[in-house]
Amino acid sequence: MAIECLVLGAGQEVGKSCVVVTINGKRIMFDCGMHMGYLDDRRYPDFSLIPRNAAEDFTSSLSCIIITHFHLDHIGALPYFTEVCGYKGPIYMTYPTKALAPLMLEDYRKVMVDRRGEEEQFSSKDIVECMKRVTAVDLKQTVQVDKDLQIRAYYAGHVLGAAMFYAKVGDAAMVYTGDYNMTADRHLGAAQIDRLHLDLVITESTYATTLRESKYVREREFLKAVHNCVACGGKVLIPSFALGRAQELCMLLDDYWERMNLKIPIYFSAGLTIQANVYYKTLINWTSQKVKDSYATRNPFNFRNVCKFECSLINAPGPCVLFATPGMISGGFSLEVFKQWAPDEVNLITLPGYCVAGTVGHRLMSAKTPTQVNIDQNTQIDVRCQIHQLSFSPHTDAKGIMDLIKFLSPKHVILVHGEKPKMESLKGKIESDFDMQCHVPANNETVSIPSTHYVKADASSAFLKSTWSPNFKFVTERSRGNLITDDMDMISKPVLRVRDDRVAEGILTTGKHQNPKIVHLKELVHTSGLETHDVQFALCFPVRITKMDEQQQLNPVSQESLPFLHQLFLKLSNNFSEATIQESDQNLQIESFIVSVCSKEKCPHRMNDGPDYTYEAVHFCCTWSGADEKLARNVISFMKNLVLNKC
Amino acid sequence: MVMEQRLLADAQFLLLGSQRHPRLLSSPHAALQPLLPLITSPGASLPTLSSLLKTLTLQLQCTTTTHLPRIVLSLLSALSDHHPDLRREISLAVRAFALRLLPFSPSSSFAHSLAILFKDADTSSDVTDEPTFLSICFRPCKASLRRWLLQNVDKFCVRPSVLIAVLLGFTKDPYPLTRKAALDGLVWLSDKFVAVEDQSLLQCCYFSAAELLFDAEDSVRCSAVRTVSEWGLLLVESNQDKCKIDWSDALFVQLCSMVRDMSMKVRTEAFDALAKVPMVSQNVLLLTLTKKATSATKEITFPGRYAAKIYKLPASAAAFAFIHGLEDEFFEVRRSACCALRTFAIAYGDFACEAVNLLMDMLNDDSVVVRLLALETMHHMAMYDCLKVQEGHLHMLLGALVDDSTLIRSAAMKILQLIRLHKLAMFKLCFEGLVRNLELYPQDEADLLSVLLNIGQNHGWFVAHLIQENTEKIEPSLGGRLGFESARIVALLVLAISAPVSIERGICSIPPRMYSYAVTLLGRISDGLIGTLNQNDLLSHLSRCSRFSCVSSSEFFRGEESAVPLVKSDTSLYPKNDGIHGSCSQRLLELERVVHPIANYPLKIHDEMESSMGNILQKIHSLWPLIRCGFADEATRTLRSWKKQLKTFTCDSSEPTAELVFVLQYLRTIKLLGRVWIRCMFPLKPCFGVRKLEVLFRKLERSLKEMKYRFLGFSSEQELHILELILVTLILKLSNVKACCPSTNLKEISSVVTRVEHLVGGRSVELSSFVIELQKILREIGPSTAVLENALLLQKSLEYYTLRQFMFSGILVHVAAKLDVYNNYENPLHYVLGLPAGIPIEITLRNISRESRIWLKMTFKEKLAQFVYLDLHGLSGGDECRKFTFVAPFFGPPKARSFLLKISIGMECSSEPPYRSNVCGGPKHELINISGDSEVFLTRVGG
């Protein structure tokens, strides 16, 4: 059995996330995104590569589609795939994603068709139709897609409604993370998942090598920059995306304003931002713990210091803070305000951490202030204002990725959604640190990894019964696995370890035309119809005897008339007081060790190679089974040094 | 009552009928449930209850149905809860029932009966003994019963050695809750396990628990963290020296690896556990504040678990641990992380510097609780004197001053009055922040003025500077009106009046009219000093100061000597835990000093000093209980304030008296002893590394020796007092400093005890219980060599030690020497390369007998010391004072163009054991420095 991963997008790149995974015959498509950097065929994943029989359509070849969050590079191609390519099967996403995705798709469609005048890839109706097919899921809700396939969503941070998805078919299980954030910010929590037994984790790796600073540092820098600016009477422009960053920064400012008793107005430009706030207010359950905690007293998205902005306010005197879309100052309202405010050095403009080449934001980032920015052929702006670059990001950093993988401890890891050289470096780190196989497939490549497959076996009642009671063993081990002992002068002695062997005593038996069965060790002989063989040891050897008078000097209490066997019994009882010795007429018995006086001249067990003895002796013949080897050795060596009285 | 009877009759009918009632058989629960109100009702009569008990007991004896015992037992349990006087009878019945069940496969009824038995504390029953426990554990039974058993492991009488094996085994159980119960049992056991000799057993427990850190179940991981912590601490404890530190590091890193767990409880538990780790290497600790492993830590690995399959723990697992904790989503985790951070920040200086950056940033957190926590942590650090505030930090701290929340503001103020500001710019910034606060929150005025007063006292010169800059702002404007309603002016005036309190001789730097201006604010200012000064005292202080002029200060005060009552305070001398109170009493002491002595100056200075010293000596022993209970910093602060108080006398009189020097030395010794005591007796408190403790010990010993040798004329009581202090130090050192040689130390102890006995011999002086106990223990030990045990035994005697009052009697004489070298950087001495350099020194010796062996010690670059013996026999003058000029030869000067030589005079203490490494020709015994270091500059003559 194997898990096949066909990477249709986001393989060694960022954009059009799409991975088709086949587990035990079930085929799932994770994300169906589009690439924003291309306008040709490359903008969509190459769906024709999805394995299917000639007559099959996508609906029958895919069990389901799972969308992790509403960003276009994760959902952009969905209407195209369902309405144009004809996939009619189930689609799963979280409730907030289902609510917000149509807005994003419609917004994008408008930009493409209305502004750039491109041919439309899908219509508004397509979006509506596509969304009708979507099944919304809740966090940690296990959804039985069909008889064999289970999926479950886990909180991923990143944006409102983002989720990681767990999928399980039979015994094979995997997690697809989508984009996630391992540290909570003001409005969203950190990713949260259970420890699961996984064969595979497919994780994003946007910041495969970046190590990010503490969030407190970036918050302080941002607040300081804004505060300094407004304290000097300047205006602050915060160009931002409608969802996510705007709320995060606004929450930060709103809190700060409250705390510091600042009375300077904060404005939200009209548009998506205000509408987005409505979603945040209703989807409190998907936000951070802090928001949830304070929700009982006040909805933190009801910003106390925010007022509505009107265009006439752009040139109103006095300081203010303004949130405006779009984030990279590529046009729209933020560009409008930028033109007005950039020439004044008391003003401040914040830039997001990443700006696409060609936008004003990108030009500002790469230039030094003061500078001149050409908006178009006719407009040139002297930028004299201060520029502050934000370092907020909703993606986890390299340490976060490592932490998640360490926590989940899957057997294999596949990295997607990142840049190749950085992914290679992370892959090396994962392999060396965790001793785990890691893959970084390119687009349209397939990775095949083995999956877990359990065999169902019957169990005998004796075995079952044995598993009811514990069966501890303590063993000492010198070193273990890859425990290297060079720096281990701390561990001088072998390490004591405890084991519970109750299951280890089971034995898996299989026969022709039989189900495999586990029986207990003790039953094995009986069930397999075999005979038991015991190994028996025997030895015949002389023991010295002395005459009476000689002995009497040594031992004043006479034991003259006692038979050899009884004399031996007395001596053994003295020396092996803890053992039970049974005495009969012919022999003595300790456990399986039996000793008797041997009168045969040619006893087959007689030891001939010993030193010749000249003294008088009596021969004892001993037998014992292998289990009592140690005991037998002790008794024999004791007997060899004995001197018995002659009868 | 009727109801009662009916219920009882009904029950008896049901339970005791000749045949089982069908109702009882079909649903026993519903049938017997009505009895519960009867049991729980407070008014139930005793006869009814006892007949009910009888019925139930009877039922228990003959029960056959499987459901019945359960409900009967739960009724009995309720009965036992509500009527303790029936408990005895109930336990007897239940015990019989349990014993009857014992041979069968254990059932939940059995557990239920045991639970009832446990309620009766004084039944030592044969159903809770070891064989029963083991037999139930190992027989096939339901997982829930086994879990119950492990959860109640403390109620059974099982030998620890057996229990540990059983619990260890159950950490491998397939049922998660059983594993958890086993781990919890191990935690419980770790507390009970007194003497753990077997390293491998300790390691076994530690590693078994570490394995479960990767369990799939959250609750198991949570318990595993606790187990790892407890057994890790035992493991650390059981090791010596280097291994001890390594294991401590290993434990620290292992716990750090859990701070990124997905379960909030595990993370909280991990930080709680981290706070308990006794020590950790600095480089590992610093790693917790950065993501990148430094070259020093990159290669280090520890035994432990890194991931489910990785059995080697790299030090880098600790990276960023604290930051993760402090920026955690959950408040609980942040709180625990903050507490853990606090422990380490106090103990490790470098870490504290880094941590302050983080804590300052946390002041931007959105939750008031977290901000408060960060501030409290800083306050704590400031109390331990390890808060180093940089100029960049002030911005954040002052931000907290204008915070919306009163709690935050007052916490920030508490910190501000404790920190030291290094630059005038910082001081000004601080002042501006406080003024802004005063403007924004007039309700804080009282607290704020008190803070200003405090800050002013701590930064006298800055105050003088600031006032001088702002004098014209305070002056009345043209219209003759004072702008005192302005917050700034008020703040400036408060600062102004705080100034003379801390600047001993610069009192004139504040224009006296400031005090008269301040009088107009009397009401407001004295509000800030509630509990310290009353308004009248303040008024007289101000009015006096306002008449004060630099020309003839003393004249103004003459003739009104007793006009000002000495400020008496009812507040206890122990500074409270909270900083404001602490510094209040300190301030009080300072004010007291200023208000009073100035009035009598200079005639009564000597009396004043004596009464001051007497006061202190009278109070000092009352600090001991504080130290004993672990409040070293409080005691230290009081000692420090006393020292400050006494120091003023050293500035005024030309030659301090021997008594004064002695008391100062005594204060210093007690301060050191207090610190050492805390480190040793409270090892779980944030402690330093071993090195620092050794340094402390060295300082303490030196201080004690100086007390012993540099003063002459002690009475036997006084000497006894000092010898006891020495004994305490030696005992503490024996059990806590690994580097010291235990056998020599032990010898020293016995020799000091002998000296004590000699002193007491035949006199009426009584031995303290401490010495008596010590004698007893020493006799017990005899010549045995088991040092470790001895150390523990000896440490027991410390329980009897208390600091007694030091009584002054007779006249003390201070042994001292003075070096005068007429030379400085501009006028160096000259020498010729290759020849010994001659250094003319003027030496004054005081109170040194002719028999003393005095050495001149010359040190070049800390390395090489040369000793010159000073023969006193040929000198004139008495013992009290000898003055002579001596040309000391310095051999083999270095080839440098010029160099610096440190010289000092030391006295050999002949009663100390001789030096082991005897420098050729140098002193044979330890030297006590009696002069302080002087510096000599030498320059080569010619090429």
Short mmCIF file of N, CA and C in Angstrom, two decimals, chain A residues 510-611:
data_model
loop_
_atom_site.label_atom_id
_atom_site.label_comp_id
_atom_site.label_asym_id
_atom_site.label_seq_id
_atom_site.Cartn_x
_atom_site.Cartn_y
_atom_site.Cartn_z
N THR A 510 -0.13 -18.03 11.20
CA THR A 510 -0.98 -18.04 10.00
C THR A 510 -0.89 -19.43 9.38
N GLY A 511 -1.97 -19.89 8.87
CA GLY A 511 -1.97 -21.17 8.18
C GLY A 511 -2.63 -20.99 6.83
N LYS A 512 -2.59 -22.03 6.03
CA LYS A 512 -3.24 -21.94 4.73
C LYS A 512 -4.74 -21.81 4.93
N HIS A 513 -5.34 -20.94 4.18
CA HIS A 513 -6.79 -20.72 4.22
C HIS A 513 -7.28 -20.39 5.62
N GLN A 514 -6.43 -19.80 6.39
CA GLN A 514 -6.85 -19.43 7.74
C GLN A 514 -6.60 -17.95 7.96
N ASN A 515 -7.44 -17.37 8.77
CA ASN A 515 -7.15 -15.99 9.18
C ASN A 515 -5.94 -16.01 10.10
N PRO A 516 -5.14 -14.99 10.07
CA PRO A 516 -4.05 -14.95 11.05
C PRO A 516 -4.63 -14.92 12.47
N LYS A 517 -3.90 -15.53 13.36
CA LYS A 517 -4.41 -15.61 14.72
C LYS A 517 -3.27 -15.38 15.70
N ILE A 518 -3.57 -14.70 16.80
CA ILE A 518 -2.54 -14.52 17.82
C ILE A 518 -2.84 -15.47 18.97
N VAL A 519 -1.87 -16.25 19.32
CA VAL A 519 -2.06 -17.16 20.46
C VAL A 519 -1.02 -16.82 21.50
N HIS A 520 -1.25 -17.28 22.69
CA HIS A 520 -0.29 -17.04 23.76
C HIS A 520 0.85 -18.04 23.64
N LEU A 521 1.99 -17.65 24.09
CA LEU A 521 3.19 -18.48 24.02
C LEU A 521 2.92 -19.89 24.53
N LYS A 522 2.17 -19.96 25.60
CA LYS A 522 1.95 -21.26 26.23
C LYS A 522 1.02 -22.15 25.41
N GLU A 523 0.24 -21.52 24.57
CA GLU A 523 -0.71 -22.30 23.80
C GLU A 523 -0.09 -22.83 22.51
N LEU A 524 1.02 -22.30 22.16
CA LEU A 524 1.56 -22.52 20.83
C LEU A 524 1.66 -24.01 20.50
N VAL A 525 2.22 -24.76 21.43
CA VAL A 525 2.45 -26.17 21.19
C VAL A 525 1.12 -26.86 20.93
N HIS A 526 0.19 -26.51 21.75
CA HIS A 526 -1.12 -27.16 21.66
C HIS A 526 -1.79 -26.84 20.34
N THR A 527 -1.82 -25.56 19.98
CA THR A 527 -2.57 -25.18 18.78
C THR A 527 -1.89 -25.65 17.51
N SER A 528 -0.56 -25.71 17.52
CA SER A 528 0.10 -26.09 16.27
C SER A 528 0.29 -27.60 16.20
N GLY A 529 -0.14 -28.34 17.23
CA GLY A 529 -0.08 -29.79 17.22
C GLY A 529 1.35 -30.32 17.24
N LEU A 530 2.22 -29.68 17.89
CA LEU A 530 3.61 -30.13 17.95
C LEU A 530 3.86 -30.86 19.27
N GLU A 531 4.99 -31.53 19.36
CA GLU A 531 5.35 -32.17 20.63
C GLU A 531 6.34 -31.27 21.35
N THR A 532 6.37 -31.45 22.66
CA THR A 532 7.33 -30.67 23.44
C THR A 532 8.58 -31.49 23.65
N HIS A 533 9.70 -30.87 23.53
CA HIS A 533 10.96 -31.57 23.80
C HIS A 533 11.64 -30.87 24.95
N ASP A 534 12.08 -31.70 25.87
CA ASP A 534 12.83 -31.12 26.99
C ASP A 534 14.28 -31.53 26.88
N VAL A 535 15.14 -30.67 27.24
CA VAL A 535 16.56 -31.04 27.28
C VAL A 535 16.89 -31.41 28.71
N GLN A 536 17.41 -32.60 28.85
CA GLN A 536 17.71 -33.09 30.19
C GLN A 536 19.22 -33.25 30.30
N PHE A 537 19.78 -32.81 31.40
CA PHE A 537 21.23 -32.99 31.62
C PHE A 537 21.45 -34.08 32.65
N ALA A 538 22.59 -34.75 32.53
CA ALA A 538 22.89 -35.79 33.53
C ALA A 538 24.38 -35.80 33.79
N LEU A 539 24.74 -36.16 35.01
CA LEU A 539 26.16 -36.25 35.37
C LEU A 539 26.30 -37.23 36.52
N CYS A 540 27.34 -38.05 36.40
CA CYS A 540 27.61 -39.00 37.48
C CYS A 540 29.03 -38.73 37.96
N PHE A 541 29.22 -38.52 39.26
CA PHE A 541 30.57 -38.16 39.73
C PHE A 541 30.80 -38.67 41.16
N PRO A 542 32.07 -38.83 41.51
CA PRO A 542 32.38 -39.42 42.82
C PRO A 542 32.40 -38.36 43.92
N VAL A 543 32.03 -38.80 45.14
CA VAL A 543 32.17 -37.95 46.32
C VAL A 543 32.97 -38.72 47.35
N ARG A 544 33.90 -38.07 47.93
CA ARG A 544 34.86 -38.74 48.82
C ARG A 544 34.16 -39.22 50.10
N ILE A 545 34.59 -40.42 50.58
CA ILE A 545 34.09 -40.87 51.88
C ILE A 545 35.27 -41.21 52.78
N THR A 546 35.06 -41.07 54.04
CA THR A 546 36.15 -41.37 54.97
C THR A 546 35.68 -42.39 56.00
N LYS A 547 36.70 -42.96 56.65
CA LYS A 547 36.38 -43.94 57.70
C LYS A 547 35.89 -43.21 58.93
N MET A 548 35.30 -44.04 59.79
CA MET A 548 34.69 -43.51 60.98
C MET A 548 35.65 -42.74 61.88
N ASP A 549 36.77 -43.43 62.25
CA ASP A 549 37.68 -42.83 63.23
C ASP A 549 38.25 -41.51 62.74
N GLU A 550 38.56 -41.55 61.48
CA GLU A 550 39.08 -40.30 60.88
C GLU A 550 38.05 -39.17 61.06
N GLN A 551 36.85 -39.57 60.74
CA GLN A 551 35.78 -38.58 60.75
C GLN A 551 35.47 -38.10 62.16
N GLN A 552 35.58 -39.08 63.10
CA GLN A 552 35.17 -38.74 64.45
C GLN A 552 35.99 -37.61 65.03
N GLN A 553 37.24 -37.58 64.60
CA GLN A 553 38.08 -36.48 65.10
C GLN A 553 37.53 -35.14 64.61
N LEU A 554 37.05 -35.20 63.42
CA LEU A 554 36.54 -33.94 62.88
C LEU A 554 35.17 -33.60 63.44
N ASN A 555 34.41 -34.66 63.59
CA ASN A 555 33.03 -34.42 63.97
C ASN A 555 32.66 -35.31 65.14
N PRO A 556 32.66 -34.77 66.30
CA PRO A 556 32.42 -35.61 67.47
C PRO A 556 31.03 -36.24 67.49
N VAL A 557 30.07 -35.58 66.89
CA VAL A 557 28.72 -36.17 66.90
C VAL A 557 28.67 -37.23 65.83
N SER A 558 28.38 -38.40 66.21
CA SER A 558 28.48 -39.52 65.26
C SER A 558 27.28 -39.54 64.34
N GLN A 559 27.60 -39.82 63.07
CA GLN A 559 26.51 -39.97 62.11
C GLN A 559 26.69 -41.33 61.44
N GLU A 560 27.21 -42.24 62.20
CA GLU A 560 27.76 -43.46 61.60
C GLU A 560 26.77 -44.22 60.73
N SER A 561 25.58 -44.39 61.24
CA SER A 561 24.72 -45.34 60.55
C SER A 561 23.91 -44.70 59.41
N LEU A 562 24.10 -43.45 59.17
CA LEU A 562 23.24 -42.81 58.18
C LEU A 562 23.64 -43.20 56.76
N PRO A 563 22.62 -43.39 55.88
CA PRO A 563 22.98 -43.68 54.48
C PRO A 563 23.52 -42.40 53.82
N PHE A 564 24.25 -42.66 52.73
CA PHE A 564 24.90 -41.53 52.03
C PHE A 564 23.87 -40.47 51.63
N LEU A 565 22.75 -40.99 51.12
CA LEU A 565 21.77 -40.04 50.60
C LEU A 565 21.23 -39.11 51.69
N HIS A 566 21.02 -39.68 52.86
CA HIS A 566 20.49 -38.86 53.93
C HIS A 566 21.54 -37.86 54.44
N GLN A 567 22.80 -38.38 54.48
CA GLN A 567 23.89 -37.46 54.86
C GLN A 567 23.93 -36.26 53.91
N LEU A 568 23.79 -36.62 52.64
CA LEU A 568 23.81 -35.57 51.62
C LEU A 568 22.64 -34.60 51.85
N PHE A 569 21.50 -35.17 52.18
CA PHE A 569 20.31 -34.35 52.42
C PHE A 569 20.56 -33.34 53.54
N LEU A 570 21.18 -33.84 54.61
CA LEU A 570 21.43 -32.95 55.74
C LEU A 570 22.36 -31.81 55.35
N LYS A 571 23.40 -32.22 54.60
CA LYS A 571 24.38 -31.18 54.25
C LYS A 571 23.77 -30.15 53.30
N LEU A 572 23.01 -30.68 52.34
CA LEU A 572 22.40 -29.75 51.39
C LEU A 572 21.40 -28.83 52.10
N SER A 573 20.66 -29.41 53.03
CA SER A 573 19.66 -28.57 53.74
C SER A 573 20.35 -27.44 54.49
N ASN A 574 21.52 -27.76 55.02
CA ASN A 574 22.25 -26.72 55.74
C ASN A 574 22.68 -25.60 54.81
N ASN A 575 23.11 -25.98 53.64
CA ASN A 575 23.73 -25.00 52.76
C ASN A 575 22.76 -24.31 51.81
N PHE A 576 21.73 -25.04 51.44
CA PHE A 576 20.77 -24.41 50.53
C PHE A 576 19.45 -24.25 51.27
N SER A 577 19.50 -23.46 52.29
CA SER A 577 18.34 -23.41 53.18
C SER A 577 17.11 -22.83 52.49
N GLU A 578 17.35 -22.03 51.46
CA GLU A 578 16.17 -21.41 50.87
C GLU A 578 15.48 -22.34 49.85
N ALA A 579 16.18 -23.37 49.41
CA ALA A 579 15.57 -24.28 48.43
C ALA A 579 14.80 -25.37 49.16
N THR A 580 13.75 -25.86 48.51
CA THR A 580 13.00 -26.98 49.10
C THR A 580 13.61 -28.28 48.58
N ILE A 581 14.04 -29.10 49.50
CA ILE A 581 14.65 -30.37 49.09
C ILE A 581 13.69 -31.50 49.48
N GLN A 582 13.34 -32.28 48.49
CA GLN A 582 12.46 -33.41 48.80
C GLN A 582 13.31 -34.68 48.88
N GLU A 583 13.05 -35.46 49.88
CA GLU A 583 13.85 -36.68 50.05
C GLU A 583 12.95 -37.89 49.92
N SER A 584 13.40 -38.85 49.12
CA SER A 584 12.68 -40.12 49.06
C SER A 584 13.71 -41.24 49.25
N ASP A 585 13.29 -42.46 49.15
CA ASP A 585 14.23 -43.56 49.39
C ASP A 585 15.35 -43.59 48.38
N GLN A 586 14.97 -43.36 47.13
CA GLN A 586 15.98 -43.50 46.09
C GLN A 586 16.74 -42.20 45.79
N ASN A 587 16.10 -41.09 45.97
CA ASN A 587 16.78 -39.88 45.49
C ASN A 587 16.39 -38.64 46.29
N LEU A 588 17.12 -37.57 45.98
CA LEU A 588 16.79 -36.24 46.53
C LEU A 588 16.38 -35.37 45.34
N GLN A 589 15.46 -34.44 45.59
CA GLN A 589 15.04 -33.58 44.48
C GLN A 589 14.97 -32.12 44.91
N ILE A 590 15.64 -31.29 44.15
CA ILE A 590 15.49 -29.83 44.32
C ILE A 590 15.04 -29.31 42.97
N GLU A 591 13.87 -28.74 42.93
CA GLU A 591 13.26 -28.33 41.65
C GLU A 591 13.33 -29.52 40.69
N SER A 592 14.00 -29.35 39.53
CA SER A 592 14.07 -30.49 38.62
C SER A 592 15.38 -31.27 38.81
N PHE A 593 16.18 -30.85 39.70
CA PHE A 593 17.47 -31.50 39.94
C PHE A 593 17.27 -32.74 40.82
N ILE A 594 17.65 -33.91 40.28
CA ILE A 594 17.44 -35.15 41.04
C ILE A 594 18.79 -35.83 41.21
N VAL A 595 19.08 -36.24 42.42
CA VAL A 595 20.36 -36.92 42.65
C VAL A 595 20.08 -38.26 43.35
N SER A 596 20.82 -39.27 42.87
CA SER A 596 20.67 -40.60 43.50
C SER A 596 22.04 -41.27 43.56
N VAL A 597 22.18 -42.26 44.41
CA VAL A 597 23.46 -42.97 44.50
C VAL A 597 23.54 -43.91 43.31
N CYS A 598 24.70 -43.88 42.65
CA CYS A 598 24.84 -44.67 41.43
C CYS A 598 25.68 -45.92 41.75
N SER A 599 25.10 -47.05 41.51
CA SER A 599 25.84 -48.28 41.81
C SER A 599 26.37 -48.93 40.53
N LYS A 600 25.95 -48.38 39.42
CA LYS A 600 26.38 -49.00 38.14
C LYS A 600 27.85 -48.70 37.90
N GLU A 601 28.57 -49.73 37.52
CA GLU A 601 29.99 -49.52 37.23
C GLU A 601 30.16 -48.70 35.98
N LYS A 602 29.32 -49.03 35.00
CA LYS A 602 29.50 -48.32 33.73
C LYS A 602 28.31 -47.37 33.49
N CYS A 603 28.22 -46.48 34.35
CA CYS A 603 27.14 -45.48 34.18
C CYS A 603 27.48 -44.62 32.95
N PRO A 604 26.52 -44.43 32.06
CA PRO A 604 26.84 -43.66 30.84
C PRO A 604 27.16 -42.20 31.14
N HIS A 605 26.74 -41.70 32.31
CA HIS A 605 26.96 -40.28 32.60
C HIS A 605 28.22 -40.05 33.43
N ARG A 606 28.93 -41.18 33.70
CA ARG A 606 30.06 -41.02 34.61
C ARG A 606 31.16 -40.17 33.98
N MET A 607 31.72 -39.34 34.80
CA MET A 607 32.76 -38.44 34.29
C MET A 607 34.09 -39.13 34.39
N ASN A 608 34.75 -39.30 33.26
CA ASN A 608 36.00 -40.04 33.28
C ASN A 608 37.21 -39.15 33.17
N ASP A 609 36.99 -37.99 32.67
CA ASP A 609 38.15 -37.16 32.38
C ASP A 609 38.64 -36.37 33.60
N GLY A 610 38.01 -36.52 34.75
CA GLY A 610 38.45 -35.81 35.95
C GLY A 610 39.78 -36.36 36.45
N PRO A 611 40.34 -35.72 37.43
CA PRO A 611 41.61 -36.19 37.97
C PRO A 611 41.43 -37.57 38.63
#
